[in-house]
């Protein structure tokens, strides 16, 4: 990918999390109010989380999404971690999207999502992003309003910009035709195991038929790591994906399993998936190959698991290299070392 910039589109949100000292559910209207702590506010959203991780790794991603006039503190946070927020659309009337969560004893929980300015993300224009950044190495299209995701992948195909498709839970909001349009031609396709099954159901395509339409399909598997499957677009001239990008895999459909980095005491799993994708796309941008990129992704995800929240984790060169070395060997750590200059 050279030195060309990356861009990330998707949801920008804040999370407002409240702890109750009691059970959330099963209460009558006449019951006295439960004592609650002040809500804890955290930065969140698929695009913000991915851009944050890429920024920590020194990639300087351009962020393309929609937010409200209340975005300024979030913008300063992202900018301080190396993210270009100049292409974010600011709504004149709607606030930044908000996740809400209320948690009581015994893991009882009530959650909600208020889309706010995310409803305007369909108006974010890739052409304006290119005018700001120049030619992009990759556009990562993450979970967003369906119309926005479909517009961005269509614009990438029209403008010849390689893209990664990572629809996340928003995949459930698409119909079959939309799901096919979203992923067709992706250089990288990211799903977890549940989304993989849903994607096959929605598109009506088998795994083999999906792999004919993408460069590489990356399936995250939680504590089992990630599975990489080579698609037929891997090695196709003009696809931007080198031939045989997976070591030992020379036939489309071949798979490589990358084990997770062990984490003995998980603090919060919420940010692990986006952290993995940040590490993976950073490694891909550096040209280390998908298998090594997935190993870096697993190491970054492990770092995120040590923190509460999705944009609170930090990356330090030596601890990150130790995780890579212990999980994947000295050769893996040695190959990644020259690219980790942005870390202290």
mmCIF file of C-alpha atoms in Angstrom:
data_model
loop_
_atom_site.group_PDB
_atom_site.id
_atom_site.type_symbol
_atom_site.label_atom_id
_atom_site.label_comp_id
_atom_site.label_asym_id
_atom_site.label_seq_id
_atom_site.Cartn_x
_atom_site.Cartn_y
_atom_site.Cartn_z
ATOM 1 C CA UNK A 1 0.000 0.000 0.000
ATOM 2 C CA UNK A 2 3.012 2.280 0.140
ATOM 3 C CA UNK A 3 2.679 5.560 1.988
ATOM 4 C CA UNK A 4 -0.783 6.475 0.799
ATOM 5 C CA UNK A 5 -3.278 7.221 3.581
ATOM 6 C CA UNK A 6 -6.103 5.070 4.868
ATOM 7 C CA UNK A 7 -9.652 6.266 5.526
ATOM 8 C CA UNK A 8 -12.270 4.872 7.877
ATOM 9 C CA UNK A 9 -16.023 5.376 7.566
ATOM 10 C CA UNK A 10 -18.693 4.368 10.051
ATOM 11 C CA UNK A 11 -20.425 5.307 13.260
ATOM 12 C CA UNK A 12 -19.092 7.837 15.749
ATOM 13 C CA UNK A 13 -20.768 7.597 19.140
ATOM 14 C CA UNK A 14 -20.462 8.140 22.841
ATOM 15 C CA UNK A 15 -21.328 5.459 25.380
ATOM 16 C CA UNK A 16 -23.168 6.436 28.562
ATOM 17 C CA UNK A 17 -22.933 3.606 31.080
ATOM 18 C CA UNK A 18 -24.802 3.594 34.382
ATOM 19 C CA UNK A 19 -24.356 1.159 37.273
ATOM 20 C CA UNK A 20 -27.323 0.381 39.552
ATOM 21 C CA UNK A 21 -26.869 -1.231 42.924
ATOM 22 C CA UNK A 22 -29.732 -3.639 42.341
ATOM 23 C CA UNK A 23 -31.541 -5.639 39.650
ATOM 24 C CA UNK A 24 -32.486 -3.709 36.508
ATOM 25 C CA UNK A 25 -35.399 -5.896 35.422
ATOM 26 C CA UNK A 26 -38.530 -7.191 37.131
ATOM 27 C CA UNK A 27 -39.485 -4.024 39.002
ATOM 28 C CA UNK A 28 -42.998 -2.630 39.437
ATOM 29 C CA UNK A 29 -43.870 1.004 38.654
ATOM 30 C CA UNK A 30 -44.485 1.620 42.379
ATOM 31 C CA UNK A 31 -41.062 0.366 43.421
ATOM 32 C CA UNK A 32 -38.720 3.027 44.858
ATOM 33 C CA UNK A 33 -35.924 4.199 42.557
ATOM 34 C CA UNK A 34 -32.668 2.306 42.699
ATOM 35 C CA UNK A 35 -29.518 4.142 43.803
ATOM 36 C CA UNK A 36 -27.371 4.759 40.744
ATOM 37 C CA UNK A 37 -23.908 6.064 40.075
ATOM 38 C CA UNK A 38 -23.242 8.955 37.725
ATOM 39 C CA UNK A 39 -23.089 7.755 34.081
ATOM 40 C CA UNK A 40 -19.627 7.049 32.776
ATOM 41 C CA UNK A 41 -19.114 8.564 29.325
ATOM 42 C CA UNK A 42 -16.706 6.936 26.878
ATOM 43 C CA UNK A 43 -15.810 7.500 23.229
ATOM 44 C CA UNK A 44 -17.162 4.764 20.987
ATOM 45 C CA UNK A 45 -18.494 3.825 17.538
ATOM 46 C CA UNK A 46 -17.032 1.438 14.955
ATOM 47 C CA UNK A 47 -15.276 4.132 12.911
ATOM 48 C CA UNK A 48 -13.930 5.980 15.931
ATOM 49 C CA UNK A 49 -12.643 2.765 17.507
ATOM 50 C CA UNK A 50 -10.870 1.585 14.361
ATOM 51 C CA UNK A 51 -9.408 5.015 13.595
ATOM 52 C CA UNK A 52 -8.173 5.282 17.187
ATOM 53 C CA UNK A 53 -6.251 2.006 16.917
ATOM 54 C CA UNK A 54 -4.776 2.939 13.537
ATOM 55 C CA UNK A 55 -3.766 6.301 14.973
ATOM 56 C CA UNK A 56 -1.966 4.650 17.893
ATOM 57 C CA UNK A 57 -0.007 2.572 15.388
ATOM 58 C CA UNK A 58 1.069 5.665 13.449
ATOM 59 C CA UNK A 59 -1.110 5.257 10.349
ATOM 60 C CA UNK A 60 -2.750 8.715 10.612
ATOM 61 C CA UNK A 61 -6.134 7.606 9.232
ATOM 62 C CA UNK A 62 -8.704 10.003 7.795
ATOM 63 C CA UNK A 63 -12.065 9.661 9.491
ATOM 64 C CA UNK A 64 -15.283 9.908 7.437
ATOM 65 C CA UNK A 65 -18.494 9.901 9.430
ATOM 66 C CA UNK A 66 -21.204 12.148 10.839
ATOM 67 C CA UNK A 67 -21.388 13.733 14.284
ATOM 68 C CA UNK A 68 -23.144 16.569 16.091
ATOM 69 C CA UNK A 69 -22.034 19.944 17.369
ATOM 70 C CA UNK A 70 -21.133 18.153 20.617
ATOM 71 C CA UNK A 71 -18.341 16.285 18.782
ATOM 72 C CA UNK A 72 -15.577 18.741 19.704
ATOM 73 C CA UNK A 73 -14.247 16.921 22.824
ATOM 74 C CA UNK A 74 -14.302 13.622 20.912
ATOM 75 C CA UNK A 75 -12.548 15.286 17.979
ATOM 76 C CA UNK A 76 -9.762 16.554 20.243
ATOM 77 C CA UNK A 77 -9.366 13.081 21.726
ATOM 78 C CA UNK A 78 -8.998 11.466 18.297
ATOM 79 C CA UNK A 79 -6.699 14.181 16.981
ATOM 80 C CA UNK A 80 -4.427 13.762 19.996
ATOM 81 C CA UNK A 81 -4.038 10.115 18.983
ATOM 82 C CA UNK A 82 -3.140 10.759 15.351
ATOM 83 C CA UNK A 83 -6.530 10.728 13.617
ATOM 84 C CA UNK A 84 -7.434 13.228 10.865
ATOM 85 C CA UNK A 85 -11.001 14.340 11.625
ATOM 86 C CA UNK A 86 -11.267 17.038 8.953
ATOM 87 C CA UNK A 87 -13.686 15.036 6.795
ATOM 88 C CA UNK A 88 -16.238 14.422 9.586
ATOM 89 C CA UNK A 89 -19.645 15.883 8.725
ATOM 90 C CA UNK A 90 -21.110 17.983 11.550
ATOM 91 C CA UNK A 91 -24.902 17.983 11.710
ATOM 92 C CA UNK A 92 -26.648 21.319 12.135
ATOM 93 C CA UNK A 93 -29.477 19.802 14.175
ATOM 94 C CA UNK A 94 -28.609 16.339 15.548
ATOM 95 C CA UNK A 95 -26.251 15.275 18.343
ATOM 96 C CA UNK A 96 -23.553 12.644 18.009
ATOM 97 C CA UNK A 97 -24.924 9.095 18.185
ATOM 98 C CA UNK A 98 -25.202 7.658 21.685
ATOM 99 C CA UNK A 99 -25.120 4.179 23.190
ATOM 100 C CA UNK A 100 -26.761 3.870 26.598
ATOM 101 C CA UNK A 101 -26.318 1.027 29.029
ATOM 102 C CA UNK A 102 -27.769 0.368 32.458
ATOM 103 C CA UNK A 103 -26.273 -2.505 34.400
ATOM 104 C CA UNK A 104 -27.386 -3.982 37.711
ATOM 105 C CA UNK A 105 -26.372 -6.934 39.815
ATOM 106 C CA UNK A 106 -26.122 -10.455 38.398
ATOM 107 C CA UNK A 107 -25.241 -9.008 34.958
ATOM 108 C CA UNK A 108 -28.790 -7.682 34.373
ATOM 109 C CA UNK A 109 -28.570 -5.036 31.673
ATOM 110 C CA UNK A 110 -30.647 -2.667 29.549
ATOM 111 C CA UNK A 111 -29.066 -1.117 26.446
ATOM 112 C CA UNK A 112 -30.158 1.320 23.780
ATOM 113 C CA UNK A 113 -28.858 3.216 20.776
ATOM 114 C CA UNK A 114 -29.842 6.710 19.696
ATOM 115 C CA UNK A 115 -28.542 7.290 16.139
ATOM 116 C CA UNK A 116 -28.584 11.085 16.163
ATOM 117 C CA UNK A 117 -26.226 12.475 13.530
ATOM 118 C CA UNK A 118 -25.397 8.969 12.277
ATOM 119 C CA UNK A 119 -28.598 9.308 10.245
ATOM 120 C CA UNK A 120 -26.735 11.856 8.095
ATOM 121 C CA UNK A 121 -23.716 9.649 7.373
ATOM 122 C CA UNK A 122 -25.213 8.769 3.990
ATOM 123 C CA UNK A 123 -24.320 12.309 2.917
ATOM 124 C CA UNK A 124 -20.590 11.825 3.521
ATOM 125 C CA UNK A 125 -18.944 11.921 0.097
ATOM 126 C CA UNK A 126 -15.847 9.856 -0.664
ATOM 127 C CA UNK A 127 -14.872 12.388 -3.317
ATOM 128 C CA UNK A 128 -14.487 15.067 -0.658
ATOM 129 C CA UNK A 129 -12.344 12.694 1.401
ATOM 130 C CA UNK A 130 -10.094 12.089 -1.607
ATOM 131 C CA UNK A 131 -9.859 15.825 -2.218
ATOM 132 C CA UNK A 132 -8.514 16.161 1.308
ATOM 133 C CA UNK A 133 -6.213 13.125 1.444
ATOM 134 C CA UNK A 134 -5.236 12.410 -2.150
ATOM 135 C CA UNK A 135 -5.246 8.856 -3.453
ATOM 136 C CA UNK A 136 -6.201 6.388 -0.717
ATOM 137 C CA UNK A 137 -4.486 3.082 -0.068
ATOM 138 C CA UNK A 138 -7.673 1.696 1.441
ATOM 139 C CA UNK A 139 -11.124 2.708 2.658
ATOM 140 C CA UNK A 140 -12.364 0.706 5.657
ATOM 141 C CA UNK A 141 -16.173 0.706 5.557
ATOM 142 C CA UNK A 142 -17.319 -0.176 9.070
ATOM 143 C CA UNK A 143 -20.737 -0.476 10.734
ATOM 144 C CA UNK A 144 -22.908 2.510 9.838
ATOM 145 C CA UNK A 145 -26.336 3.427 8.546
ATOM 146 C CA UNK A 146 -26.987 0.907 5.720
ATOM 147 C CA UNK A 147 -27.373 3.586 3.031
ATOM 148 C CA UNK A 148 -24.010 5.039 4.033
ATOM 149 C CA UNK A 149 -22.190 1.692 3.874
ATOM 150 C CA UNK A 150 -23.672 0.935 0.471
ATOM 151 C CA UNK A 151 -22.784 4.387 -0.846
ATOM 152 C CA UNK A 152 -19.180 4.110 0.336
ATOM 153 C CA UNK A 153 -18.496 0.685 -1.194
ATOM 154 C CA UNK A 154 -20.175 1.765 -4.447
ATOM 155 C CA UNK A 155 -18.035 4.928 -4.508
ATOM 156 C CA UNK A 156 -14.907 2.869 -3.864
ATOM 157 C CA UNK A 157 -15.660 0.640 -6.842
ATOM 158 C CA UNK A 158 -16.486 3.658 -9.022
ATOM 159 C CA UNK A 159 -13.357 5.577 -8.040
ATOM 160 C CA UNK A 160 -11.015 2.591 -7.976
ATOM 161 C CA UNK A 161 -10.314 2.763 -4.234
ATOM 162 C CA UNK A 162 -9.578 -0.597 -2.563
ATOM 163 C CA UNK A 163 -11.903 -1.185 0.361
ATOM 164 C CA UNK A 164 -12.437 -3.357 3.397
ATOM 165 C CA UNK A 165 -15.998 -4.291 4.348
ATOM 166 C CA UNK A 166 -16.673 -4.684 8.074
ATOM 167 C CA UNK A 167 -20.448 -4.251 8.485
ATOM 168 C CA UNK A 168 -20.638 -5.757 11.983
ATOM 169 C CA UNK A 169 -24.091 -5.918 13.538
ATOM 170 C CA UNK A 170 -25.482 -3.573 10.902
ATOM 171 C CA UNK A 171 -25.389 -6.518 8.527
ATOM 172 C CA UNK A 172 -28.720 -7.609 10.048
ATOM 173 C CA UNK A 173 -30.372 -4.465 8.656
ATOM 174 C CA UNK A 174 -29.582 -5.342 5.028
ATOM 175 C CA UNK A 175 -31.582 -7.401 2.590
ATOM 176 C CA UNK A 176 -29.973 -9.934 0.291
ATOM 177 C CA UNK A 177 -29.327 -7.598 -2.637
ATOM 178 C CA UNK A 178 -27.835 -4.976 -0.330
ATOM 179 C CA UNK A 179 -25.571 -7.496 1.381
ATOM 180 C CA UNK A 180 -24.268 -8.675 -1.994
ATOM 181 C CA UNK A 181 -23.615 -5.085 -3.118
ATOM 182 C CA UNK A 182 -21.853 -4.262 0.117
ATOM 183 C CA UNK A 183 -19.189 -6.982 0.053
ATOM 184 C CA UNK A 184 -18.682 -7.623 -3.674
ATOM 185 C CA UNK A 185 -15.139 -6.674 -4.638
ATOM 186 C CA UNK A 186 -13.826 -6.080 -1.103
ATOM 187 C CA UNK A 187 -10.087 -6.475 -0.688
ATOM 188 C CA UNK A 188 -10.696 -7.529 2.923
ATOM 189 C CA UNK A 189 -13.960 -8.852 4.315
ATOM 190 C CA UNK A 190 -14.268 -8.851 8.119
ATOM 191 C CA UNK A 191 -16.952 -10.806 10.001
ATOM 192 C CA UNK A 192 -17.215 -12.735 13.216
ATOM 193 C CA UNK A 193 -18.580 -16.279 13.168
ATOM 194 C CA UNK A 194 -22.202 -15.244 13.702
ATOM 195 C CA UNK A 195 -21.951 -12.597 10.963
ATOM 196 C CA UNK A 196 -20.343 -15.133 8.617
ATOM 197 C CA UNK A 197 -23.408 -17.354 8.869
ATOM 198 C CA UNK A 198 -25.758 -14.389 8.487
ATOM 199 C CA UNK A 199 -23.859 -13.124 5.436
ATOM 200 C CA UNK A 200 -24.224 -16.481 3.703
ATOM 201 C CA UNK A 201 -27.914 -16.546 4.563
ATOM 202 C CA UNK A 202 -28.564 -13.000 3.316
ATOM 203 C CA UNK A 203 -26.582 -13.223 0.088
ATOM 204 C CA UNK A 204 -27.651 -16.749 -0.764
ATOM 205 C CA UNK A 205 -23.989 -17.412 -1.586
ATOM 206 C CA UNK A 206 -21.995 -20.313 -0.270
ATOM 207 C CA UNK A 207 -18.652 -19.610 1.366
ATOM 208 C CA UNK A 208 -16.971 -20.583 -1.905
ATOM 209 C CA UNK A 209 -19.153 -18.158 -3.878
ATOM 210 C CA UNK A 210 -18.350 -15.364 -1.423
ATOM 211 C CA UNK A 211 -14.648 -16.093 -1.724
ATOM 212 C CA UNK A 212 -14.856 -15.610 -5.498
ATOM 213 C CA UNK A 213 -15.797 -11.982 -4.851
ATOM 214 C CA UNK A 214 -13.246 -10.869 -2.243
ATOM 215 C CA UNK A 215 -9.487 -10.773 -1.790
ATOM 216 C CA UNK A 216 -9.379 -12.317 1.673
ATOM 217 C CA UNK A 217 -12.097 -13.179 4.187
ATOM 218 C CA UNK A 218 -11.070 -12.604 7.808
ATOM 219 C CA UNK A 219 -13.299 -14.214 10.444
ATOM 220 C CA UNK A 220 -12.680 -13.297 14.073
ATOM 221 C CA UNK A 221 -13.316 -16.135 16.522
ATOM 222 C CA UNK A 222 -12.953 -14.589 19.970
ATOM 223 C CA UNK A 223 -10.604 -16.559 22.205
ATOM 224 C CA UNK A 224 -9.875 -18.857 19.251
ATOM 225 C CA UNK A 225 -8.226 -16.064 17.255
ATOM 226 C CA UNK A 226 -8.948 -15.520 13.567
ATOM 227 C CA UNK A 227 -9.349 -17.529 10.382
ATOM 228 C CA UNK A 228 -8.071 -16.181 7.053
ATOM 229 C CA UNK A 229 -9.395 -17.531 3.768
ATOM 230 C CA UNK A 230 -7.928 -16.594 0.407
ATOM 231 C CA UNK A 231 -10.445 -15.374 -2.142
ATOM 232 C CA UNK A 232 -10.200 -15.565 -5.905
ATOM 233 C CA UNK A 233 -9.557 -11.839 -6.103
ATOM 234 C CA UNK A 234 -6.310 -12.455 -4.254
ATOM 235 C CA UNK A 235 -3.662 -12.250 -6.959
ATOM 236 C CA UNK A 236 -6.023 -10.958 -9.654
ATOM 237 C CA UNK A 237 -4.234 -8.168 -11.596
ATOM 238 C CA UNK A 238 -5.537 -4.807 -10.485
ATOM 239 C CA UNK A 239 -7.029 -6.130 -7.247
ATOM 240 C CA UNK A 240 -4.136 -4.793 -5.205
ATOM 241 C CA UNK A 241 -3.808 -8.128 -3.391
ATOM 242 C CA UNK A 242 -0.505 -9.958 -3.994
ATOM 243 C CA UNK A 243 -0.683 -13.473 -5.351
ATOM 244 C CA UNK A 244 -0.790 -16.198 -2.707
ATOM 245 C CA UNK A 245 -1.031 -13.722 0.194
ATOM 246 C CA UNK A 246 -1.338 -16.476 2.814
ATOM 247 C CA UNK A 247 1.708 -18.558 3.542
ATOM 248 C CA UNK A 248 0.971 -22.128 2.532
ATOM 249 C CA UNK A 249 -2.208 -21.100 0.722
ATOM 250 C CA UNK A 250 -2.024 -21.063 -3.038
ATOM 251 C CA UNK A 251 -5.567 -22.191 -3.825
ATOM 252 C CA UNK A 252 -8.584 -19.913 -3.375
ATOM 253 C CA UNK A 253 -10.552 -21.042 -0.372
ATOM 254 C CA UNK A 254 -7.468 -22.210 1.511
ATOM 255 C CA UNK A 255 -7.500 -21.185 5.159
ATOM 256 C CA UNK A 256 -4.994 -20.264 7.844
ATOM 257 C CA UNK A 257 -5.966 -20.170 11.526
ATOM 258 C CA UNK A 258 -4.165 -17.612 13.672
ATOM 259 C CA UNK A 259 -4.479 -18.331 17.403
ATOM 260 C CA UNK A 260 -5.373 -15.540 19.807
ATOM 261 C CA UNK A 261 -2.858 -14.021 22.206
ATOM 262 C CA UNK A 262 -3.759 -15.397 25.665
ATOM 263 C CA UNK A 263 -5.105 -12.843 28.155
ATOM 264 C CA UNK A 264 -5.372 -14.267 31.671
ATOM 265 C CA UNK A 265 -7.722 -11.641 33.117
ATOM 266 C CA UNK A 266 -10.007 -9.888 30.628
ATOM 267 C CA UNK A 267 -11.136 -6.473 31.890
ATOM 268 C CA UNK A 268 -13.600 -5.634 29.094
ATOM 269 C CA UNK A 269 -14.146 -7.425 25.750
ATOM 270 C CA UNK A 270 -15.968 -4.498 24.113
ATOM 271 C CA UNK A 271 -13.065 -3.073 22.102
ATOM 272 C CA UNK A 272 -11.278 -6.249 21.061
ATOM 273 C CA UNK A 273 -12.821 -6.657 17.601
ATOM 274 C CA UNK A 274 -12.083 -3.105 16.446
ATOM 275 C CA UNK A 275 -8.594 -3.306 17.976
ATOM 276 C CA UNK A 276 -7.945 -6.517 16.019
ATOM 277 C CA UNK A 277 -9.013 -4.847 12.780
ATOM 278 C CA UNK A 278 -6.772 -1.861 13.520
ATOM 279 C CA UNK A 279 -3.759 -4.105 14.014
ATOM 280 C CA UNK A 280 -4.606 -6.183 10.966
ATOM 281 C CA UNK A 281 -5.043 -3.204 8.640
ATOM 282 C CA UNK A 282 -1.869 -1.598 9.969
ATOM 283 C CA UNK A 283 0.073 -4.769 9.210
ATOM 284 C CA UNK A 284 -1.515 -4.999 5.771
ATOM 285 C CA UNK A 285 -0.572 -1.360 5.111
ATOM 286 C CA UNK A 286 3.029 -2.139 6.045
ATOM 287 C CA UNK A 287 3.059 -5.080 3.642
ATOM 288 C CA UNK A 288 3.911 -7.797 6.170
ATOM 289 C CA UNK A 289 1.308 -10.197 4.764
ATOM 290 C CA UNK A 290 -2.134 -11.143 6.065
ATOM 291 C CA UNK A 291 -1.000 -13.900 8.418
ATOM 292 C CA UNK A 292 1.496 -11.632 10.178
ATOM 293 C CA UNK A 293 -1.061 -8.806 10.089
ATOM 294 C CA UNK A 294 -3.558 -11.067 11.863
ATOM 295 C CA UNK A 295 -0.958 -11.878 14.500
ATOM 296 C CA UNK A 296 -0.439 -8.159 15.104
ATOM 297 C CA UNK A 297 -4.219 -7.748 15.216
ATOM 298 C CA UNK A 298 -4.497 -10.416 17.903
ATOM 299 C CA UNK A 299 -1.750 -8.722 19.937
ATOM 300 C CA UNK A 300 -3.469 -5.328 19.709
ATOM 301 C CA UNK A 301 -6.788 -6.951 20.663
ATOM 302 C CA UNK A 302 -5.103 -8.496 23.702
ATOM 303 C CA UNK A 303 -3.894 -5.047 24.740
ATOM 304 C CA UNK A 304 -7.452 -3.697 24.424
ATOM 305 C CA UNK A 305 -8.741 -6.489 26.667
ATOM 306 C CA UNK A 306 -6.625 -5.089 29.507
ATOM 307 C CA UNK A 307 -8.700 -1.874 29.615
ATOM 308 C CA UNK A 308 -12.341 -0.912 30.199
ATOM 309 C CA UNK A 309 -13.844 0.778 27.143
ATOM 310 C CA UNK A 310 -13.061 0.803 23.440
ATOM 311 C CA UNK A 311 -10.674 3.779 23.187
ATOM 312 C CA UNK A 312 -8.903 3.705 26.535
ATOM 313 C CA UNK A 313 -6.203 1.162 25.736
ATOM 314 C CA UNK A 314 -2.593 2.159 25.092
ATOM 315 C CA UNK A 315 0.073 0.474 22.998
ATOM 316 C CA UNK A 316 3.692 0.310 24.088
ATOM 317 C CA UNK A 317 6.373 -1.133 21.834
ATOM 318 C CA UNK A 318 8.083 -3.600 24.156
ATOM 319 C CA UNK A 319 4.950 -5.099 25.801
ATOM 320 C CA UNK A 320 3.354 -5.455 22.351
ATOM 321 C CA UNK A 321 6.458 -7.187 20.973
ATOM 322 C CA UNK A 322 6.588 -9.485 23.992
ATOM 323 C CA UNK A 323 2.997 -10.568 23.298
ATOM 324 C CA UNK A 324 3.863 -11.238 19.643
ATOM 325 C CA UNK A 325 7.086 -13.054 20.507
ATOM 326 C CA UNK A 326 5.501 -15.301 23.123
ATOM 327 C CA UNK A 327 2.488 -16.167 20.951
ATOM 328 C CA UNK A 328 4.052 -16.387 17.488
ATOM 329 C CA UNK A 329 7.834 -16.538 17.842
ATOM 330 C CA UNK A 330 10.880 -14.321 17.479
ATOM 331 C CA UNK A 331 10.621 -14.086 13.676
ATOM 332 C CA UNK A 332 7.177 -12.499 13.945
ATOM 333 C CA UNK A 333 8.384 -9.923 16.475
ATOM 334 C CA UNK A 334 11.493 -9.164 14.419
ATOM 335 C CA UNK A 335 9.469 -8.557 11.255
ATOM 336 C CA UNK A 336 7.088 -6.154 13.012
ATOM 337 C CA UNK A 337 9.706 -4.248 15.013
ATOM 338 C CA UNK A 338 10.751 -1.813 12.220
ATOM 339 C CA UNK A 339 7.131 -0.649 11.807
ATOM 340 C CA UNK A 340 6.460 0.164 15.449
ATOM 341 C CA UNK A 341 8.372 3.428 15.615
ATOM 342 C CA UNK A 342 5.228 5.355 16.574
ATOM 343 C CA UNK A 343 5.128 3.461 19.889
ATOM 344 C CA UNK A 344 7.154 4.352 22.960
#
